[in-house]
């Protein structure tokens, strides 16, 4: 029987620039293979092949998706073997903690024909600069969008009943944990459930929660305290010894979008755009903060201001995505140069060596 695949992001294109959670995602692994090599050197394909091989063997795996290329992954983890294979090139540079003992570098650059690349040196330098410019434009535009979003949030924060928000949070904590505590240290995983990509906002909520019996859909306007509520629940779960999967916001990584307590069979997440979902099975429940935490009628009273903020925000987000799309097109051209200079039989040989090492662990 094949294993299960969990999909998420470990890095994102955010209003704070490229934000990495790679070290958090790799924490606790006994062996990490860090792939080095330029674009188009086969890193993603190698990791997909390894993941597919072990899922067919019946192992559960985790795919760490690439926020800058919808068809690529940045890593694969086999939790039961405590082993991972990750792309260790910029922008997700991973600092080894015990080189050789835990982390091992695998240089896919060995498969490159340096003479062929030398002929394209000027074009490679030019494309690299253009890609960097496009990403920086995306990040600065996301930052502008965040400032607009802050103004949008303030409208609702000023209409918020903080006492009601605290009472609701306490009620959820009591409902989730009752009087339970576990006599162990909580394992905390920090991830992204979604990301801003060249194809727009993408998330993996259905995949991440497919085996969770009880799902809570948080509905609320910007600034209604969803992230603060999730932070308080996560802290309580950690203090009681429960493992917590903490999913950060792909737009503002300082905010949270979802918690999963697999030991309890519970997920609670911000179910508003761009990751808006509705109950679709038994055990699903909506928690609507409008009319309770946020005063009813706020939408109507501030309709003009809200419309202006919403329009400006959407325009900025669309502009930022266009910069990511531009970067992807430039990167595709850069990859084609590297692909033309690659000997993929060398990559296959390196992949087989990694597989041999992982098989020793299994």
Tab-separated table of C-alpha atoms in Angstrom:
chain	number	residue	atom	x	y	z
A	1	UNK	CA	0.000	0.000	0.000
A	2	UNK	CA	1.363	3.392	-1.016
A	3	UNK	CA	2.138	5.988	1.597
A	4	UNK	CA	0.546	9.419	1.882
A	5	UNK	CA	1.905	12.685	0.560
A	6	UNK	CA	1.662	15.937	2.524
A	7	UNK	CA	2.253	19.146	0.572
A	8	UNK	CA	3.289	22.529	1.951
A	9	UNK	CA	5.744	25.400	1.494
A	10	UNK	CA	8.875	25.994	3.556
A	11	UNK	CA	9.611	29.388	2.021
A	12	UNK	CA	7.538	32.178	0.576
A	13	UNK	CA	7.515	35.392	-1.439
A	14	UNK	CA	6.129	37.727	1.204
A	15	UNK	CA	5.740	41.356	2.238
A	16	UNK	CA	8.881	40.752	4.362
A	17	UNK	CA	10.892	39.581	1.336
A	18	UNK	CA	11.725	35.921	0.796
A	19	UNK	CA	10.932	34.294	4.124
A	20	UNK	CA	12.465	30.930	4.973
A	21	UNK	CA	11.195	28.271	7.366
A	22	UNK	CA	13.520	25.605	5.973
A	23	UNK	CA	15.560	25.097	9.115
A	24	UNK	CA	12.360	24.700	11.166
A	25	UNK	CA	10.997	22.164	8.665
A	26	UNK	CA	14.227	20.135	8.735
A	27	UNK	CA	14.605	20.179	12.509
A	28	UNK	CA	14.770	16.724	14.082
A	29	UNK	CA	16.064	14.934	10.975
A	30	UNK	CA	19.051	12.641	11.380
A	31	UNK	CA	20.204	12.956	7.761
A	32	UNK	CA	19.820	15.802	5.276
A	33	UNK	CA	21.159	15.779	1.724
A	34	UNK	CA	21.674	19.366	0.542
A	35	UNK	CA	21.646	19.716	-3.244
A	36	UNK	CA	23.878	22.341	-4.816
A	37	UNK	CA	23.675	23.382	-8.440
A	38	UNK	CA	22.378	26.138	-10.684
A	39	UNK	CA	18.901	26.406	-12.214
A	40	UNK	CA	18.000	23.564	-14.555
A	41	UNK	CA	20.430	21.083	-13.005
A	42	UNK	CA	17.685	18.599	-12.144
A	43	UNK	CA	17.320	19.165	-8.390
A	44	UNK	CA	13.514	19.177	-8.358
A	45	UNK	CA	13.218	16.099	-10.604
A	46	UNK	CA	15.738	14.219	-8.452
A	47	UNK	CA	13.756	14.978	-5.270
A	48	UNK	CA	10.422	14.087	-6.888
A	49	UNK	CA	11.876	10.740	-8.026
A	50	UNK	CA	13.113	9.968	-4.518
A	51	UNK	CA	9.784	10.946	-2.968
A	52	UNK	CA	7.839	8.821	-5.458
A	53	UNK	CA	10.094	5.827	-4.829
A	54	UNK	CA	9.542	5.893	-1.070
A	55	UNK	CA	5.831	6.635	-1.198
A	56	UNK	CA	5.463	3.556	-3.433
A	57	UNK	CA	7.321	1.595	-0.738
A	58	UNK	CA	4.564	2.591	1.698
A	59	UNK	CA	6.307	5.483	3.449
A	60	UNK	CA	4.533	8.768	4.113
A	61	UNK	CA	6.434	11.690	2.605
A	62	UNK	CA	6.350	15.478	2.642
A	63	UNK	CA	6.902	17.590	-0.469
A	64	UNK	CA	8.211	21.120	0.163
A	65	UNK	CA	6.937	23.092	-2.811
A	66	UNK	CA	8.702	25.963	-4.576
A	67	UNK	CA	6.910	29.310	-4.287
A	68	UNK	CA	8.683	30.680	-7.366
A	69	UNK	CA	7.956	27.769	-9.712
A	70	UNK	CA	4.614	25.963	-9.525
A	71	UNK	CA	6.039	22.841	-11.167
A	72	UNK	CA	9.033	22.443	-8.871
A	73	UNK	CA	9.693	21.308	-5.325
A	74	UNK	CA	12.389	22.536	-2.952
A	75	UNK	CA	12.593	19.461	-0.776
A	76	UNK	CA	11.318	16.027	0.187
A	77	UNK	CA	11.172	14.595	3.713
A	78	UNK	CA	10.621	10.978	4.763
A	79	UNK	CA	9.587	11.470	8.420
A	80	UNK	CA	9.740	7.820	9.512
A	81	UNK	CA	13.358	7.606	8.365
A	82	UNK	CA	14.184	11.092	9.666
A	83	UNK	CA	15.776	11.922	6.327
A	84	UNK	CA	15.365	14.807	3.912
A	85	UNK	CA	16.688	15.958	0.553
A	86	UNK	CA	16.558	19.719	-0.081
A	87	UNK	CA	17.607	22.372	-2.560
A	88	UNK	CA	20.346	24.295	-0.784
A	89	UNK	CA	20.829	27.075	-3.335
A	90	UNK	CA	19.756	30.710	-2.905
A	91	UNK	CA	17.380	31.990	-1.680
A	92	UNK	CA	16.894	28.983	0.614
A	93	UNK	CA	20.434	28.650	1.887
A	94	UNK	CA	20.638	26.057	4.663
A	95	UNK	CA	23.348	26.306	7.280
A	96	UNK	CA	24.632	22.843	8.249
A	97	UNK	CA	24.784	22.074	11.978
A	98	UNK	CA	26.863	18.886	11.793
A	99	UNK	CA	28.411	18.674	8.296
A	100	UNK	CA	29.071	15.106	7.237
A	101	UNK	CA	27.361	13.597	10.274
A	102	UNK	CA	23.883	14.987	9.594
A	103	UNK	CA	24.110	17.184	6.503
A	104	UNK	CA	25.798	16.079	3.311
A	105	UNK	CA	26.320	18.297	0.263
A	106	UNK	CA	25.584	16.836	-3.162
A	107	UNK	CA	27.016	18.909	-6.011
A	108	UNK	CA	24.955	18.592	-9.175
A	109	UNK	CA	27.324	21.118	-10.736
A	110	UNK	CA	29.582	18.146	-11.456
A	111	UNK	CA	27.292	17.400	-14.404
A	112	UNK	CA	27.791	20.816	-16.024
A	113	UNK	CA	29.947	21.475	-19.089
A	114	UNK	CA	31.787	24.576	-17.897
A	115	UNK	CA	33.050	25.383	-21.397
A	116	UNK	CA	29.501	25.566	-22.749
A	117	UNK	CA	28.447	27.788	-19.855
A	118	UNK	CA	31.438	30.071	-20.400
A	119	UNK	CA	30.148	30.871	-23.892
A	120	UNK	CA	26.899	32.141	-22.299
A	121	UNK	CA	28.555	34.012	-19.427
A	122	UNK	CA	27.282	37.487	-20.319
A	123	UNK	CA	23.713	36.293	-20.860
A	124	UNK	CA	23.773	34.347	-17.572
A	125	UNK	CA	24.943	37.447	-15.662
A	126	UNK	CA	22.311	39.619	-17.367
A	127	UNK	CA	19.460	37.171	-16.685
A	128	UNK	CA	20.539	36.742	-13.068
A	129	UNK	CA	20.422	40.511	-12.539
A	130	UNK	CA	17.004	40.790	-14.206
A	131	UNK	CA	15.616	37.956	-12.066
A	132	UNK	CA	16.871	39.643	-8.904
A	133	UNK	CA	15.304	42.950	-9.993
A	134	UNK	CA	11.953	41.269	-10.667
A	135	UNK	CA	11.899	39.565	-7.262
A	136	UNK	CA	12.840	42.783	-5.473
A	137	UNK	CA	10.029	44.582	-7.311
A	138	UNK	CA	7.611	41.854	-6.176
A	139	UNK	CA	8.723	42.138	-2.549
A	140	UNK	CA	8.490	45.930	-2.457
A	141	UNK	CA	5.018	45.747	-4.029
A	142	UNK	CA	3.908	43.155	-1.466
A	143	UNK	CA	5.196	45.528	1.212
A	144	UNK	CA	3.049	48.317	-0.229
A	145	UNK	CA	0.075	45.938	-0.224
A	146	UNK	CA	0.711	45.139	3.452
A	147	UNK	CA	0.546	48.835	4.376
A	148	UNK	CA	-2.813	49.089	2.593
A	149	UNK	CA	-3.958	45.932	4.380
A	150	UNK	CA	-2.946	47.489	7.721
A	151	UNK	CA	-5.222	50.467	6.960
A	152	UNK	CA	-7.996	48.033	6.050
A	153	UNK	CA	-7.482	46.112	9.305
A	154	UNK	CA	-7.631	49.303	11.387
A	155	UNK	CA	-11.235	49.899	10.304
A	156	UNK	CA	-12.248	46.605	11.906
A	157	UNK	CA	-9.855	46.772	14.866
A	158	UNK	CA	-11.574	49.999	15.913
A	159	UNK	CA	-14.895	48.116	15.851
A	160	UNK	CA	-13.622	45.061	17.724
A	161	UNK	CA	-14.815	43.756	21.076
A	162	UNK	CA	-11.579	42.438	22.581
A	163	UNK	CA	-13.393	40.979	25.575
A	164	UNK	CA	-15.544	38.844	23.265
A	165	UNK	CA	-12.446	37.783	21.321
A	166	UNK	CA	-10.735	36.635	24.529
A	167	UNK	CA	-13.833	34.757	25.678
A	168	UNK	CA	-14.139	32.968	22.327
A	169	UNK	CA	-10.457	32.013	22.416
A	170	UNK	CA	-10.807	30.591	25.946
A	171	UNK	CA	-13.912	28.679	24.881
A	172	UNK	CA	-12.035	27.105	21.955
A	173	UNK	CA	-9.063	26.204	24.172
A	174	UNK	CA	-11.387	24.476	26.635
A	175	UNK	CA	-13.182	22.708	23.804
A	176	UNK	CA	-9.943	21.473	22.198
A	177	UNK	CA	-7.947	20.382	25.228
A	178	UNK	CA	-10.498	20.022	28.061
A	179	UNK	CA	-8.362	18.993	31.051
A	180	UNK	CA	-5.870	17.009	28.971
A	181	UNK	CA	-2.092	17.352	29.090
A	182	UNK	CA	0.566	14.997	27.725
A	183	UNK	CA	3.679	14.034	29.658
A	184	UNK	CA	6.102	14.910	26.878
A	185	UNK	CA	7.674	17.875	25.140
A	186	UNK	CA	5.584	19.292	22.327
A	187	UNK	CA	6.972	18.955	18.785
A	188	UNK	CA	6.412	22.209	16.903
A	189	UNK	CA	6.502	22.438	13.105
A	190	UNK	CA	6.524	25.836	11.380
A	191	UNK	CA	5.371	25.822	7.750
A	192	UNK	CA	3.400	27.736	5.120
A	193	UNK	CA	0.048	26.303	3.989
A	194	UNK	CA	0.225	28.433	0.826
A	195	UNK	CA	2.267	30.972	-1.063
A	196	UNK	CA	2.206	33.780	-3.585
A	197	UNK	CA	3.420	32.144	-6.803
A	198	UNK	CA	3.749	33.099	-10.485
A	199	UNK	CA	0.255	31.603	-10.919
A	200	UNK	CA	-1.220	33.564	-8.020
A	201	UNK	CA	-2.045	32.424	-4.493
A	202	UNK	CA	-1.836	28.643	-4.091
A	203	UNK	CA	-2.606	26.664	-0.928
A	204	UNK	CA	-2.697	23.039	0.238
A	205	UNK	CA	-5.447	23.259	2.883
A	206	UNK	CA	-7.498	20.321	1.458
A	207	UNK	CA	-4.429	18.057	1.362
A	208	UNK	CA	-3.157	19.063	4.812
A	209	UNK	CA	-6.543	18.556	6.482
A	210	UNK	CA	-7.877	15.554	4.536
A	211	UNK	CA	-7.346	13.141	7.458
A	212	UNK	CA	-8.480	15.586	10.163
A	213	UNK	CA	-11.928	14.643	11.587
A	214	UNK	CA	-12.725	18.063	13.073
A	215	UNK	CA	-12.065	21.232	11.076
A	216	UNK	CA	-12.888	24.751	12.256
A	217	UNK	CA	-13.286	27.400	9.550
A	218	UNK	CA	-12.473	30.862	10.932
A	219	UNK	CA	-14.455	33.511	9.065
A	220	UNK	CA	-13.675	37.147	9.743
A	221	UNK	CA	-12.716	40.461	8.226
A	222	UNK	CA	-9.126	41.772	8.186
A	223	UNK	CA	-8.122	42.812	11.704
A	224	UNK	CA	-10.653	40.630	13.511
A	225	UNK	CA	-7.976	38.862	15.562
A	226	UNK	CA	-7.787	35.495	13.786
A	227	UNK	CA	-3.986	35.289	13.922
A	228	UNK	CA	-3.845	36.379	17.589
A	229	UNK	CA	-6.399	33.718	18.450
A	230	UNK	CA	-4.355	31.044	16.672
A	231	UNK	CA	-1.160	32.127	18.455
A	232	UNK	CA	-2.851	31.786	21.864
A	233	UNK	CA	-4.261	28.342	21.014
A	234	UNK	CA	-0.862	27.178	19.708
A	235	UNK	CA	0.850	28.340	22.916
A	236	UNK	CA	-1.692	26.472	25.057
A	237	UNK	CA	-1.247	23.310	23.000
A	238	UNK	CA	2.525	23.502	23.334
A	239	UNK	CA	2.343	24.037	27.086
A	240	UNK	CA	0.118	20.949	27.405
A	241	UNK	CA	2.581	18.765	25.444
A	242	UNK	CA	0.594	18.431	22.219
A	243	UNK	CA	2.406	18.447	18.879
A	244	UNK	CA	1.477	21.520	16.854
A	245	UNK	CA	1.763	22.188	13.145
A	246	UNK	CA	1.858	25.982	12.850
A	247	UNK	CA	1.149	27.365	9.393
A	248	UNK	CA	2.247	30.940	8.766
A	249	UNK	CA	0.585	33.426	6.433
A	250	UNK	CA	2.182	33.399	2.983
A	251	UNK	CA	1.625	37.161	2.672
A	252	UNK	CA	2.749	38.242	6.154
A	253	UNK	CA	4.755	35.456	7.839
A	254	UNK	CA	4.429	37.192	11.223
A	255	UNK	CA	0.760	36.160	11.156
A	256	UNK	CA	-0.670	32.645	11.429
A	257	UNK	CA	-3.211	31.020	9.124
A	258	UNK	CA	-3.703	27.517	10.505
A	259	UNK	CA	-2.999	25.103	13.357
A	260	UNK	CA	-3.204	21.315	13.181
A	261	UNK	CA	-3.246	19.099	16.268
A	262	UNK	CA	-3.048	15.631	14.694
A	263	UNK	CA	-3.096	13.888	18.099
A	264	UNK	CA	-6.497	15.494	18.706
A	265	UNK	CA	-7.752	15.259	15.137
A	266	UNK	CA	-8.320	19.037	15.046
A	267	UNK	CA	-7.501	21.739	12.502
A	268	UNK	CA	-8.441	25.404	12.806
A	269	UNK	CA	-7.676	27.841	10.017
A	270	UNK	CA	-8.336	31.262	8.586
A	271	UNK	CA	-10.871	30.411	5.910
A	272	UNK	CA	-10.961	33.750	4.108
A	273	UNK	CA	-9.557	34.778	0.712
A	274	UNK	CA	-7.214	33.793	-0.793
A	275	UNK	CA	-7.701	30.429	0.994
A	276	UNK	CA	-11.470	30.519	1.433
A	277	UNK	CA	-13.199	27.199	2.017
A	278	UNK	CA	-16.584	26.090	3.282
A	279	UNK	CA	-17.727	23.010	5.219
A	280	UNK	CA	-17.908	19.980	2.949
A	281	UNK	CA	-18.075	17.017	5.328
A	282	UNK	CA	-19.243	15.915	8.749
A	283	UNK	CA	-17.172	17.473	11.534
A	284	UNK	CA	-16.668	20.799	9.736
A	285	UNK	CA	-17.706	23.898	11.669
A	286	UNK	CA	-17.728	27.622	10.866
A	287	UNK	CA	-16.650	30.188	13.476
A	288	UNK	CA	-17.844	33.581	12.228
A	289	UNK	CA	-16.272	36.556	14.000
A	290	UNK	CA	-18.464	39.141	12.304
A	291	UNK	CA	-21.379	40.185	14.470
A	292	UNK	CA	-19.714	38.807	17.604
A	293	UNK	CA	-16.085	39.914	17.866
A	294	UNK	CA	-16.653	42.597	15.201
A	295	UNK	CA	-19.734	44.800	15.607
A	296	UNK	CA	-22.500	44.037	13.139
A	297	UNK	CA	-22.997	46.906	10.732
A	298	UNK	CA	-19.305	47.793	10.458
A	299	UNK	CA	-19.309	46.806	6.764
A	300	UNK	CA	-22.117	49.226	6.014
A	301	UNK	CA	-20.834	52.132	8.137
A	302	UNK	CA	-17.372	52.102	6.552
A	303	UNK	CA	-18.375	50.756	3.128
A	304	UNK	CA	-16.606	53.524	1.162
A	305	UNK	CA	-13.296	53.215	3.046
A	306	UNK	CA	-13.419	49.425	2.844
A	307	UNK	CA	-14.046	49.505	-0.899
A	308	UNK	CA	-11.063	51.839	-1.459
A	309	UNK	CA	-8.728	49.642	0.642
A	310	UNK	CA	-9.955	46.453	-0.987
A	311	UNK	CA	-9.470	47.827	-4.509
A	312	UNK	CA	-5.983	49.210	-3.816
A	313	UNK	CA	-4.926	46.007	-2.075
A	314	UNK	CA	-6.064	43.768	-4.937
A	315	UNK	CA	-4.314	45.985	-7.468
A	316	UNK	CA	-1.028	45.822	-5.557
A	317	UNK	CA	-1.253	42.061	-5.089
A	318	UNK	CA	-1.919	41.612	-8.806
A	319	UNK	CA	1.065	43.836	-9.625
A	320	UNK	CA	3.322	41.844	-7.272
A	321	UNK	CA	2.245	38.552	-8.856
A	322	UNK	CA	3.060	39.974	-12.308
A	323	UNK	CA	6.649	40.561	-11.099
A	324	UNK	CA	6.845	36.948	-9.929
A	325	UNK	CA	5.574	35.829	-13.343
A	326	UNK	CA	8.243	37.951	-15.005
A	327	UNK	CA	10.915	36.385	-12.779
A	328	UNK	CA	9.657	32.915	-13.688
A	329	UNK	CA	9.914	33.653	-17.429
A	330	UNK	CA	13.475	34.930	-17.043
A	331	UNK	CA	14.399	31.960	-14.867
A	332	UNK	CA	13.026	29.571	-17.495
A	333	UNK	CA	15.407	31.113	-20.029
A	334	UNK	CA	18.297	30.810	-17.579
A	335	UNK	CA	17.399	27.183	-16.892
A	336	UNK	CA	17.422	26.381	-20.600
A	337	UNK	CA	21.052	27.533	-20.794
A	338	UNK	CA	22.030	25.231	-17.919
A	339	UNK	CA	19.971	22.307	-19.225
A	340	UNK	CA	21.829	22.535	-22.538
A	341	UNK	CA	25.132	22.223	-20.646
A	342	UNK	CA	24.066	19.302	-18.424
A	343	UNK	CA	25.032	15.628	-18.526
A	344	UNK	CA	21.988	14.165	-16.790
A	345	UNK	CA	23.563	10.696	-16.585
A	346	UNK	CA	25.790	12.187	-13.861
A	347	UNK	CA	22.669	13.429	-12.026
A	348	UNK	CA	21.165	9.931	-12.267
A	349	UNK	CA	24.336	8.492	-10.746
A	350	UNK	CA	24.220	11.006	-7.868
A	351	UNK	CA	20.540	10.214	-7.305
A	352	UNK	CA	21.307	6.483	-7.062
A	353	UNK	CA	23.988	7.200	-4.448
A	354	UNK	CA	21.485	9.166	-2.348
A	355	UNK	CA	18.963	6.338	-2.695
A	356	UNK	CA	21.572	3.827	-1.522
A	357	UNK	CA	22.284	5.943	1.556
A	358	UNK	CA	18.591	6.276	2.382
A	359	UNK	CA	18.047	2.522	1.909
A	360	UNK	CA	20.703	1.898	4.563
A	361	UNK	CA	18.561	3.926	6.977
A	362	UNK	CA	15.424	1.968	6.079
